[in-house]
Short mmCIF file of N, CA and C in Angstrom, two decimals:
data_model
loop_
_atom_site.label_atom_id
_atom_site.label_comp_id
_atom_site.label_asym_id
_atom_site.label_seq_id
_atom_site.Cartn_x
_atom_site.Cartn_y
_atom_site.Cartn_z
N MET M 1 0.85 -1.17 0.00
CA MET M 1 0.00 0.00 0.00
C MET M 1 0.90 1.23 0.00
N ASP M 2 0.59 2.19 -0.82
CA ASP M 2 1.35 3.44 -0.87
C ASP M 2 0.72 4.42 0.11
N TRP M 3 1.27 4.48 1.31
CA TRP M 3 0.72 5.31 2.37
C TRP M 3 0.82 6.79 2.05
N HIS M 4 1.83 7.17 1.27
CA HIS M 4 1.99 8.58 0.93
C HIS M 4 0.91 9.07 -0.03
N ALA M 5 0.35 8.17 -0.80
CA ALA M 5 -0.68 8.56 -1.78
C ALA M 5 -2.04 8.75 -1.13
N LEU M 6 -2.22 8.19 0.06
CA LEU M 6 -3.51 8.30 0.74
C LEU M 6 -3.69 9.68 1.35
N PRO M 7 -4.92 10.20 1.34
CA PRO M 7 -5.18 11.45 2.06
C PRO M 7 -5.03 11.20 3.56
N SER M 8 -4.88 12.27 4.32
CA SER M 8 -4.73 12.11 5.77
C SER M 8 -6.01 11.53 6.37
N LEU M 9 -5.83 10.75 7.39
CA LEU M 9 -6.97 10.15 8.10
C LEU M 9 -7.83 11.24 8.72
N THR M 10 -7.21 12.31 9.16
CA THR M 10 -7.95 13.42 9.77
C THR M 10 -8.90 14.04 8.76
N SER M 11 -8.43 14.24 7.54
CA SER M 11 -9.31 14.84 6.53
C SER M 11 -10.42 13.88 6.12
N LEU M 12 -10.11 12.59 6.07
CA LEU M 12 -11.15 11.60 5.74
C LEU M 12 -12.20 11.53 6.85
N ARG M 13 -11.77 11.59 8.10
CA ARG M 13 -12.73 11.60 9.22
C ARG M 13 -13.61 12.84 9.18
N ALA M 14 -12.99 13.99 8.92
CA ALA M 14 -13.76 15.23 8.87
C ALA M 14 -14.80 15.17 7.76
N PHE M 15 -14.39 14.68 6.60
CA PHE M 15 -15.34 14.58 5.49
C PHE M 15 -16.45 13.58 5.81
N ALA M 16 -16.09 12.42 6.37
CA ALA M 16 -17.08 11.39 6.68
C ALA M 16 -18.11 11.92 7.69
N ALA M 17 -17.65 12.65 8.69
CA ALA M 17 -18.58 13.22 9.68
C ALA M 17 -19.47 14.27 9.03
N ALA M 18 -18.89 15.11 8.19
CA ALA M 18 -19.68 16.14 7.50
C ALA M 18 -20.71 15.49 6.59
N ALA M 19 -20.33 14.42 5.91
CA ALA M 19 -21.26 13.71 5.02
C ALA M 19 -22.38 13.06 5.82
N GLU M 20 -22.06 12.55 7.00
CA GLU M 20 -23.08 11.92 7.83
C GLU M 20 -24.12 12.93 8.31
N PHE M 21 -23.66 14.09 8.78
CA PHE M 21 -24.57 15.08 9.35
C PHE M 21 -25.07 16.10 8.33
N ARG M 22 -24.39 16.18 7.18
CA ARG M 22 -24.70 17.19 6.15
C ARG M 22 -24.67 18.59 6.74
N ASN M 23 -23.78 18.74 7.75
CA ASN M 23 -23.69 20.01 8.45
C ASN M 23 -22.30 20.09 9.09
N LEU M 24 -21.55 21.15 8.80
CA LEU M 24 -20.19 21.26 9.30
C LEU M 24 -20.16 21.49 10.81
N THR M 25 -21.11 22.25 11.34
CA THR M 25 -21.13 22.53 12.77
C THR M 25 -21.39 21.26 13.57
N ARG M 26 -22.34 20.46 13.11
CA ARG M 26 -22.63 19.19 13.81
C ARG M 26 -21.48 18.20 13.66
N ALA M 27 -20.83 18.20 12.50
CA ALA M 27 -19.66 17.33 12.29
C ALA M 27 -18.54 17.75 13.24
N ALA M 28 -18.32 19.05 13.37
CA ALA M 28 -17.28 19.56 14.27
C ALA M 28 -17.56 19.14 15.71
N ALA M 29 -18.82 19.24 16.13
CA ALA M 29 -19.18 18.85 17.49
C ALA M 29 -18.93 17.35 17.70
N ALA M 30 -19.25 16.54 16.71
CA ALA M 30 -19.05 15.09 16.82
C ALA M 30 -17.57 14.73 16.92
N LEU M 31 -16.72 15.51 16.25
CA LEU M 31 -15.28 15.26 16.27
C LEU M 31 -14.55 16.03 17.36
N ASN M 32 -15.30 16.88 18.07
CA ASN M 32 -14.73 17.71 19.13
C ASN M 32 -13.64 18.65 18.60
N VAL M 33 -13.93 19.26 17.45
CA VAL M 33 -13.05 20.26 16.85
C VAL M 33 -13.91 21.45 16.44
N THR M 34 -13.27 22.45 15.87
CA THR M 34 -14.02 23.64 15.45
C THR M 34 -14.61 23.45 14.06
N HIS M 35 -15.62 24.26 13.78
CA HIS M 35 -16.27 24.29 12.46
C HIS M 35 -15.23 24.57 11.38
N SER M 36 -14.35 25.54 11.64
CA SER M 36 -13.35 25.90 10.63
C SER M 36 -12.33 24.78 10.42
N ALA M 37 -12.04 23.99 11.46
CA ALA M 37 -11.11 22.87 11.30
C ALA M 37 -11.69 21.83 10.35
N VAL M 38 -12.98 21.54 10.48
CA VAL M 38 -13.64 20.59 9.58
C VAL M 38 -13.62 21.13 8.16
N SER M 39 -13.97 22.39 8.01
CA SER M 39 -13.99 23.03 6.69
C SER M 39 -12.61 22.98 6.04
N GLN M 40 -11.59 23.29 6.82
CA GLN M 40 -10.22 23.29 6.30
C GLN M 40 -9.79 21.87 5.89
N GLN M 41 -10.14 20.87 6.68
CA GLN M 41 -9.78 19.49 6.35
C GLN M 41 -10.46 19.04 5.05
N ILE M 42 -11.71 19.44 4.87
CA ILE M 42 -12.43 19.07 3.64
C ILE M 42 -11.81 19.75 2.44
N ARG M 43 -11.46 21.03 2.59
CA ARG M 43 -10.79 21.74 1.48
C ARG M 43 -9.47 21.05 1.12
N GLY M 44 -8.70 20.65 2.14
CA GLY M 44 -7.44 19.94 1.88
C GLY M 44 -7.67 18.62 1.19
N LEU M 45 -8.72 17.91 1.57
CA LEU M 45 -9.05 16.63 0.94
C LEU M 45 -9.45 16.85 -0.52
N GLU M 46 -10.25 17.88 -0.77
CA GLU M 46 -10.65 18.19 -2.15
C GLU M 46 -9.42 18.52 -3.00
N GLN M 47 -8.49 19.26 -2.44
CA GLN M 47 -7.26 19.59 -3.18
C GLN M 47 -6.45 18.33 -3.44
N HIS M 48 -6.35 17.48 -2.45
CA HIS M 48 -5.58 16.24 -2.61
C HIS M 48 -6.19 15.36 -3.72
N LEU M 49 -7.52 15.27 -3.73
CA LEU M 49 -8.20 14.41 -4.72
C LEU M 49 -8.41 15.11 -6.06
N GLY M 50 -8.31 16.43 -6.05
CA GLY M 50 -8.50 17.19 -7.29
C GLY M 50 -9.94 17.24 -7.74
N THR M 51 -10.87 17.20 -6.80
CA THR M 51 -12.29 17.26 -7.16
C THR M 51 -13.07 17.87 -6.01
N GLN M 52 -14.21 18.47 -6.35
CA GLN M 52 -15.08 19.05 -5.34
C GLN M 52 -15.96 17.95 -4.76
N LEU M 53 -16.04 17.92 -3.43
CA LEU M 53 -16.81 16.90 -2.73
C LEU M 53 -18.10 17.43 -2.12
N VAL M 54 -18.09 18.72 -1.74
CA VAL M 54 -19.26 19.32 -1.11
C VAL M 54 -19.55 20.68 -1.72
N SER M 55 -20.81 21.08 -1.58
CA SER M 55 -21.18 22.45 -1.92
C SER M 55 -22.00 22.98 -0.75
N ARG M 56 -21.83 24.25 -0.47
CA ARG M 56 -22.53 24.87 0.66
C ARG M 56 -23.98 25.15 0.28
N THR M 57 -24.88 24.94 1.25
CA THR M 57 -26.30 25.27 1.07
C THR M 57 -26.72 26.16 2.22
N ARG M 58 -27.94 26.62 2.20
CA ARG M 58 -28.42 27.47 3.30
C ARG M 58 -28.51 26.70 4.62
N HIS M 59 -28.72 25.41 4.54
CA HIS M 59 -28.94 24.61 5.75
C HIS M 59 -27.78 23.69 6.08
N GLY M 60 -26.69 23.81 5.38
CA GLY M 60 -25.54 22.94 5.66
C GLY M 60 -24.73 22.73 4.40
N ILE M 61 -24.56 21.46 4.05
CA ILE M 61 -23.80 21.13 2.85
C ILE M 61 -24.54 20.08 2.04
N ALA M 62 -24.20 20.02 0.77
CA ALA M 62 -24.71 18.96 -0.11
C ALA M 62 -23.49 18.27 -0.71
N LEU M 63 -23.58 16.99 -0.92
CA LEU M 63 -22.47 16.24 -1.50
C LEU M 63 -22.60 16.20 -3.01
N THR M 64 -21.47 16.33 -3.69
CA THR M 64 -21.44 16.14 -5.14
C THR M 64 -21.52 14.64 -5.40
N ALA M 65 -21.58 14.26 -6.65
CA ALA M 65 -21.62 12.84 -7.00
C ALA M 65 -20.35 12.14 -6.49
N GLN M 66 -19.19 12.80 -6.67
CA GLN M 66 -17.94 12.23 -6.16
C GLN M 66 -17.97 12.16 -4.63
N GLY M 67 -18.55 13.17 -4.00
CA GLY M 67 -18.67 13.20 -2.55
C GLY M 67 -19.55 12.06 -2.04
N GLU M 68 -20.67 11.81 -2.73
CA GLU M 68 -21.56 10.69 -2.34
C GLU M 68 -20.82 9.36 -2.45
N PHE M 69 -20.06 9.20 -3.54
CA PHE M 69 -19.31 7.96 -3.77
C PHE M 69 -18.28 7.75 -2.66
N LEU M 70 -17.52 8.82 -2.34
CA LEU M 70 -16.50 8.73 -1.29
C LEU M 70 -17.14 8.51 0.07
N ALA M 71 -18.23 9.21 0.35
CA ALA M 71 -18.91 9.08 1.65
C ALA M 71 -19.38 7.65 1.89
N ALA M 72 -19.93 7.01 0.87
CA ALA M 72 -20.41 5.63 1.01
C ALA M 72 -19.25 4.69 1.34
N GLY M 73 -18.14 4.86 0.63
CA GLY M 73 -16.97 4.01 0.88
C GLY M 73 -16.37 4.25 2.25
N LEU M 74 -16.29 5.52 2.65
CA LEU M 74 -15.72 5.84 3.95
C LEU M 74 -16.61 5.35 5.09
N HIS M 75 -17.92 5.47 4.89
CA HIS M 75 -18.84 4.98 5.92
C HIS M 75 -18.60 3.49 6.17
N GLU M 76 -18.48 2.75 5.10
CA GLU M 76 -18.24 1.31 5.21
C GLU M 76 -16.87 1.03 5.85
N ALA M 77 -15.85 1.77 5.42
CA ALA M 77 -14.49 1.57 5.94
C ALA M 77 -14.40 1.92 7.43
N PHE M 78 -14.98 3.07 7.81
CA PHE M 78 -14.94 3.47 9.23
C PHE M 78 -15.77 2.52 10.09
N ALA M 79 -16.90 2.04 9.57
CA ALA M 79 -17.70 1.06 10.31
C ALA M 79 -16.91 -0.22 10.53
N SER M 80 -16.16 -0.63 9.52
CA SER M 80 -15.33 -1.82 9.63
C SER M 80 -14.22 -1.61 10.66
N MET M 81 -13.58 -0.44 10.63
CA MET M 81 -12.52 -0.14 11.60
C MET M 81 -13.08 -0.08 13.02
N ALA M 82 -14.26 0.52 13.17
CA ALA M 82 -14.88 0.61 14.49
C ALA M 82 -15.19 -0.78 15.03
N SER M 83 -15.71 -1.64 14.17
CA SER M 83 -16.04 -3.00 14.58
C SER M 83 -14.78 -3.78 14.95
N LEU M 84 -13.74 -3.62 14.16
CA LEU M 84 -12.48 -4.32 14.41
C LEU M 84 -11.86 -3.88 15.73
N THR M 85 -11.77 -2.58 15.95
CA THR M 85 -11.15 -2.09 17.18
C THR M 85 -12.01 -2.42 18.40
N GLU M 86 -13.31 -2.40 18.25
CA GLU M 86 -14.21 -2.76 19.35
C GLU M 86 -14.03 -4.23 19.73
N SER M 87 -13.89 -5.11 18.73
CA SER M 87 -13.74 -6.53 19.04
C SER M 87 -12.43 -6.79 19.77
N ILE M 88 -11.38 -6.08 19.40
CA ILE M 88 -10.10 -6.25 20.09
C ILE M 88 -10.21 -5.70 21.50
N SER M 89 -10.79 -4.52 21.63
CA SER M 89 -10.92 -3.88 22.94
C SER M 89 -11.77 -4.72 23.88
N SER M 90 -12.89 -5.23 23.40
CA SER M 90 -13.76 -6.02 24.27
C SER M 90 -13.17 -7.38 24.56
N ALA M 91 -12.42 -7.94 23.61
CA ALA M 91 -11.77 -9.23 23.86
C ALA M 91 -10.73 -9.09 24.96
N GLU M 92 -10.00 -7.98 24.96
CA GLU M 92 -8.99 -7.75 25.99
C GLU M 92 -9.65 -7.50 27.34
N ALA M 93 -10.81 -6.87 27.33
CA ALA M 93 -11.49 -6.55 28.58
C ALA M 93 -11.98 -7.81 29.29
N VAL M 94 -12.33 -8.86 28.55
CA VAL M 94 -12.85 -10.08 29.17
C VAL M 94 -11.79 -11.17 29.28
N ARG M 95 -10.58 -10.86 28.89
CA ARG M 95 -9.50 -11.83 28.98
C ARG M 95 -9.19 -12.12 30.43
N PRO M 96 -8.94 -13.39 30.78
CA PRO M 96 -8.64 -13.70 32.18
C PRO M 96 -7.27 -13.17 32.59
N LEU M 97 -7.09 -12.97 33.88
CA LEU M 97 -5.80 -12.63 34.44
C LEU M 97 -5.02 -13.94 34.52
N VAL M 98 -3.86 -13.98 33.87
CA VAL M 98 -3.09 -15.22 33.80
C VAL M 98 -1.86 -15.09 34.70
N VAL M 99 -1.79 -15.96 35.70
CA VAL M 99 -0.70 -15.98 36.66
C VAL M 99 0.10 -17.26 36.46
N SER M 100 1.38 -17.11 36.22
CA SER M 100 2.26 -18.27 36.08
C SER M 100 3.04 -18.44 37.37
N ALA M 101 3.02 -19.64 37.91
CA ALA M 101 3.75 -19.92 39.15
C ALA M 101 4.25 -21.36 39.10
N THR M 102 5.25 -21.63 39.87
CA THR M 102 5.76 -23.00 39.92
C THR M 102 4.68 -23.92 40.48
N PRO M 103 4.70 -25.19 40.10
CA PRO M 103 3.67 -26.12 40.60
C PRO M 103 3.59 -26.17 42.13
N MET M 104 4.73 -26.14 42.79
CA MET M 104 4.74 -26.19 44.27
C MET M 104 4.07 -24.96 44.86
N PHE M 105 4.42 -23.77 44.36
CA PHE M 105 3.83 -22.54 44.87
C PHE M 105 2.34 -22.50 44.55
N SER M 106 1.97 -22.94 43.36
CA SER M 106 0.56 -22.95 42.97
C SER M 106 -0.27 -23.81 43.89
N SER M 107 0.21 -25.03 44.15
CA SER M 107 -0.59 -25.95 44.97
C SER M 107 -0.54 -25.60 46.46
N ALA M 108 0.61 -25.14 46.95
CA ALA M 108 0.74 -24.88 48.38
C ALA M 108 0.26 -23.50 48.80
N PHE M 109 0.34 -22.52 47.92
CA PHE M 109 0.01 -21.15 48.31
C PHE M 109 -1.21 -20.59 47.58
N LEU M 110 -1.23 -20.70 46.24
CA LEU M 110 -2.31 -20.07 45.47
C LEU M 110 -3.64 -20.81 45.59
N MET M 111 -3.62 -22.10 45.37
CA MET M 111 -4.87 -22.87 45.34
C MET M 111 -5.67 -22.77 46.65
N PRO M 112 -5.03 -22.84 47.81
CA PRO M 112 -5.82 -22.71 49.05
C PRO M 112 -6.48 -21.34 49.20
N ARG M 113 -5.97 -20.32 48.51
CA ARG M 113 -6.52 -18.96 48.62
C ARG M 113 -7.44 -18.60 47.45
N LEU M 114 -7.61 -19.51 46.54
CA LEU M 114 -8.38 -19.22 45.32
C LEU M 114 -9.84 -18.90 45.60
N SER M 115 -10.48 -19.64 46.47
CA SER M 115 -11.91 -19.40 46.74
C SER M 115 -12.12 -18.02 47.37
N THR M 116 -11.20 -17.59 48.23
CA THR M 116 -11.30 -16.25 48.83
C THR M 116 -11.15 -15.18 47.76
N PHE M 117 -10.22 -15.38 46.84
CA PHE M 117 -10.02 -14.42 45.74
C PHE M 117 -11.28 -14.32 44.89
N VAL M 118 -11.86 -15.45 44.55
CA VAL M 118 -13.07 -15.46 43.72
C VAL M 118 -14.23 -14.76 44.43
N GLN M 119 -14.35 -14.95 45.74
CA GLN M 119 -15.40 -14.27 46.49
C GLN M 119 -15.19 -12.76 46.54
N GLU M 120 -13.95 -12.34 46.71
CA GLU M 120 -13.65 -10.90 46.79
C GLU M 120 -13.66 -10.21 45.44
N PHE M 121 -13.31 -10.93 44.38
CA PHE M 121 -13.22 -10.34 43.04
C PHE M 121 -13.96 -11.21 42.04
N PRO M 122 -15.28 -11.27 42.13
CA PRO M 122 -16.05 -12.17 41.26
C PRO M 122 -15.99 -11.79 39.78
N ASP M 123 -15.64 -10.55 39.45
CA ASP M 123 -15.61 -10.12 38.05
C ASP M 123 -14.27 -10.41 37.37
N ILE M 124 -13.31 -10.90 38.13
CA ILE M 124 -11.99 -11.19 37.54
C ILE M 124 -11.88 -12.69 37.32
N GLU M 125 -11.75 -13.05 36.07
CA GLU M 125 -11.52 -14.46 35.75
C GLU M 125 -10.03 -14.71 35.89
N LEU M 126 -9.66 -15.74 36.62
CA LEU M 126 -8.26 -16.03 36.91
C LEU M 126 -7.87 -17.37 36.31
N ARG M 127 -6.70 -17.41 35.69
CA ARG M 127 -6.16 -18.66 35.17
C ARG M 127 -4.76 -18.83 35.73
N ILE M 128 -4.49 -19.98 36.31
CA ILE M 128 -3.16 -20.25 36.87
C ILE M 128 -2.43 -21.20 35.94
N ASP M 129 -1.24 -20.78 35.55
CA ASP M 129 -0.39 -21.57 34.66
C ASP M 129 0.75 -22.12 35.51
N SER M 130 0.68 -23.40 35.88
CA SER M 130 1.69 -24.01 36.75
C SER M 130 2.80 -24.60 35.90
N THR M 131 3.96 -23.98 35.97
CA THR M 131 5.11 -24.48 35.21
C THR M 131 6.39 -24.00 35.86
N ILE M 132 7.44 -24.78 35.69
CA ILE M 132 8.75 -24.34 36.17
C ILE M 132 9.53 -23.63 35.06
N GLN M 133 8.98 -23.70 33.85
CA GLN M 133 9.65 -23.08 32.71
C GLN M 133 9.62 -21.56 32.82
N ALA M 134 10.64 -20.90 32.29
CA ALA M 134 10.63 -19.44 32.19
C ALA M 134 9.53 -19.07 31.20
N VAL M 135 8.79 -18.03 31.48
CA VAL M 135 7.69 -17.64 30.60
C VAL M 135 7.95 -16.25 30.03
N ASP M 136 7.40 -16.01 28.86
CA ASP M 136 7.53 -14.72 28.19
C ASP M 136 6.36 -13.85 28.62
N LEU M 137 6.67 -12.74 29.27
CA LEU M 137 5.62 -11.81 29.71
C LEU M 137 5.38 -10.82 28.60
N LYS M 138 4.32 -11.03 27.83
CA LYS M 138 4.00 -10.12 26.74
C LYS M 138 2.51 -9.87 26.73
N PRO M 139 2.09 -8.74 26.16
CA PRO M 139 0.65 -8.43 26.14
C PRO M 139 -0.17 -9.56 25.54
N GLY M 140 -1.28 -9.87 26.21
CA GLY M 140 -2.17 -10.92 25.73
C GLY M 140 -1.78 -12.31 26.18
N GLY M 141 -0.66 -12.44 26.91
CA GLY M 141 -0.20 -13.75 27.37
C GLY M 141 -0.22 -13.83 28.88
N ILE M 142 0.92 -14.22 29.44
CA ILE M 142 1.07 -14.31 30.89
C ILE M 142 1.15 -12.89 31.45
N ASP M 143 0.33 -12.60 32.46
CA ASP M 143 0.32 -11.26 33.05
C ASP M 143 1.32 -11.12 34.19
N ILE M 144 1.42 -12.15 35.03
CA ILE M 144 2.28 -12.13 36.20
C ILE M 144 2.95 -13.49 36.32
N ALA M 145 4.24 -13.47 36.64
CA ALA M 145 4.95 -14.73 36.87
C ALA M 145 5.53 -14.69 38.29
N ILE M 146 5.34 -15.77 39.02
CA ILE M 146 5.88 -15.88 40.37
C ILE M 146 6.96 -16.95 40.33
N ARG M 147 8.18 -16.54 40.66
CA ARG M 147 9.31 -17.46 40.61
C ARG M 147 10.18 -17.27 41.84
N TYR M 148 10.99 -18.28 42.12
CA TYR M 148 11.94 -18.23 43.21
C TYR M 148 13.27 -17.74 42.64
N GLY M 149 13.89 -16.79 43.30
CA GLY M 149 15.20 -16.32 42.84
C GLY M 149 15.54 -14.98 43.45
N THR M 150 16.58 -14.38 42.89
CA THR M 150 17.09 -13.12 43.42
C THR M 150 16.24 -11.93 42.98
N GLY M 151 15.48 -12.09 41.94
CA GLY M 151 14.66 -10.98 41.43
C GLY M 151 15.38 -10.15 40.39
N ARG M 152 16.59 -10.53 40.02
CA ARG M 152 17.34 -9.79 39.01
C ARG M 152 17.21 -10.49 37.68
N TRP M 153 16.07 -10.25 36.99
CA TRP M 153 15.82 -10.81 35.69
C TRP M 153 15.82 -9.69 34.66
N SER M 154 16.66 -9.80 33.69
CA SER M 154 16.83 -8.75 32.68
C SER M 154 15.51 -8.44 31.96
N GLY M 155 15.20 -7.15 31.88
CA GLY M 155 14.02 -6.71 31.15
C GLY M 155 12.71 -6.83 31.91
N LEU M 156 12.76 -7.27 33.16
CA LEU M 156 11.53 -7.45 33.94
C LEU M 156 11.59 -6.62 35.22
N VAL M 157 10.45 -6.25 35.70
CA VAL M 157 10.34 -5.58 36.99
C VAL M 157 9.91 -6.65 37.98
N SER M 158 10.64 -6.75 39.09
CA SER M 158 10.29 -7.78 40.07
C SER M 158 10.07 -7.15 41.43
N GLN M 159 9.28 -7.82 42.22
CA GLN M 159 8.98 -7.38 43.58
C GLN M 159 8.92 -8.62 44.45
N MET M 160 9.57 -8.54 45.62
CA MET M 160 9.57 -9.69 46.51
C MET M 160 8.17 -9.92 47.06
N LEU M 161 7.70 -11.11 46.92
CA LEU M 161 6.39 -11.49 47.43
C LEU M 161 6.52 -12.05 48.85
N LEU M 162 7.42 -13.00 49.02
CA LEU M 162 7.67 -13.63 50.31
C LEU M 162 9.17 -13.86 50.45
N PRO M 163 9.71 -13.66 51.66
CA PRO M 163 11.13 -13.99 51.82
C PRO M 163 11.30 -15.50 51.76
N GLY M 164 12.36 -15.91 51.14
CA GLY M 164 12.60 -17.34 51.01
C GLY M 164 13.45 -17.86 52.14
N CYS M 165 13.25 -19.09 52.49
CA CYS M 165 14.11 -19.72 53.48
C CYS M 165 14.30 -21.17 53.05
N LEU M 166 15.47 -21.67 53.33
CA LEU M 166 15.78 -23.06 53.01
C LEU M 166 15.98 -23.82 54.31
N THR M 167 15.47 -25.01 54.34
CA THR M 167 15.64 -25.87 55.51
C THR M 167 16.33 -27.14 55.05
N VAL M 168 17.36 -27.48 55.74
CA VAL M 168 18.08 -28.70 55.42
C VAL M 168 17.50 -29.82 56.26
N VAL M 169 17.18 -30.90 55.61
CA VAL M 169 16.61 -32.06 56.30
C VAL M 169 17.53 -33.24 56.01
N ALA M 170 17.87 -33.98 57.05
CA ALA M 170 18.75 -35.14 56.88
C ALA M 170 18.29 -36.27 57.78
N ALA M 171 18.55 -37.47 57.35
CA ALA M 171 18.23 -38.65 58.15
C ALA M 171 19.25 -38.78 59.26
N ARG M 172 18.80 -39.22 60.46
CA ARG M 172 19.68 -39.40 61.61
C ARG M 172 20.77 -40.42 61.27
N GLU M 173 20.42 -41.40 60.42
CA GLU M 173 21.40 -42.42 60.02
C GLU M 173 22.56 -41.79 59.25
N LEU M 174 22.32 -40.66 58.59
CA LEU M 174 23.36 -40.01 57.80
C LEU M 174 24.27 -39.16 58.67
N ILE M 175 23.69 -38.37 59.57
CA ILE M 175 24.52 -37.43 60.34
C ILE M 175 24.78 -37.88 61.78
N GLY M 176 24.08 -38.91 62.23
CA GLY M 176 24.28 -39.40 63.59
C GLY M 176 23.86 -38.35 64.59
N GLU M 177 24.67 -38.12 65.60
CA GLU M 177 24.37 -37.15 66.65
C GLU M 177 25.00 -35.79 66.37
N ARG M 178 25.61 -35.69 65.23
CA ARG M 178 26.30 -34.44 64.87
C ARG M 178 25.32 -33.28 64.76
N VAL M 179 25.69 -32.12 65.29
CA VAL M 179 24.89 -30.90 65.18
C VAL M 179 25.65 -29.96 64.25
N LEU M 180 25.00 -29.60 63.17
CA LEU M 180 25.63 -28.72 62.18
C LEU M 180 25.41 -27.27 62.60
N LYS M 181 26.49 -26.51 62.68
CA LYS M 181 26.40 -25.12 63.12
C LYS M 181 26.69 -24.12 62.02
N ASP M 182 27.28 -24.58 60.92
CA ASP M 182 27.67 -23.68 59.84
C ASP M 182 27.28 -24.32 58.50
N PRO M 183 26.69 -23.57 57.58
CA PRO M 183 26.30 -24.14 56.29
C PRO M 183 27.44 -24.80 55.54
N ILE M 184 28.68 -24.40 55.78
CA ILE M 184 29.83 -24.99 55.10
C ILE M 184 29.99 -26.48 55.46
N GLU M 185 29.47 -26.85 56.64
CA GLU M 185 29.55 -28.26 57.09
C GLU M 185 28.69 -29.17 56.21
N LEU M 186 27.74 -28.61 55.49
CA LEU M 186 26.90 -29.43 54.60
C LEU M 186 27.72 -30.05 53.48
N LEU M 187 28.86 -29.47 53.17
CA LEU M 187 29.69 -30.00 52.09
C LEU M 187 30.32 -31.34 52.45
N ASP M 188 30.25 -31.71 53.72
CA ASP M 188 30.78 -33.02 54.16
C ASP M 188 29.82 -34.15 53.74
N PHE M 189 28.63 -33.81 53.27
CA PHE M 189 27.61 -34.82 52.97
C PHE M 189 27.22 -34.76 51.49
N THR M 190 26.67 -35.86 51.02
CA THR M 190 26.15 -35.90 49.65
C THR M 190 24.81 -35.22 49.65
N LEU M 191 24.67 -34.18 48.82
CA LEU M 191 23.42 -33.45 48.75
C LEU M 191 22.57 -33.98 47.59
N LEU M 192 21.31 -34.20 47.84
CA LEU M 192 20.40 -34.68 46.80
C LEU M 192 19.57 -33.53 46.30
#
């Protein structure tokens, strides 16, 4: 598509609104601009196309044959654009909140709290994605990822949810009566 050959979208919108209302003042109000701005955009469009699209009347404007032809096409095109953008906007509005968390965190922390969340926020549909894999946080996909680590992940903003702690568990048969006082002593044993 040759984008440079197309008239400006602003001038096409101004003309389409003027054609719909057959009145520059009402078109200006619909577009939230001034009467003269609509008039100027239409004049620019006529110059770009090399043809007259409207003629002034006592009660507003009348469309020429070329104006009627363009108005019909623009009405259809703008209706199609409005429908397309509305479908995307409404699809995003009803999209569930997708939370990715490790299977252990999901089952031990999120799932027990799920019914409370649903009661407090009944309008939010929630989907939990339990995986240990790194996930790509991009629009329309995973919204939030909960992972264990330092929080220094390139390109992401992280916030500590819970402080982590590690507990070492060993069989008495392995360590006997020994009391470990320093983490370095763990290196004396085979770690699984």
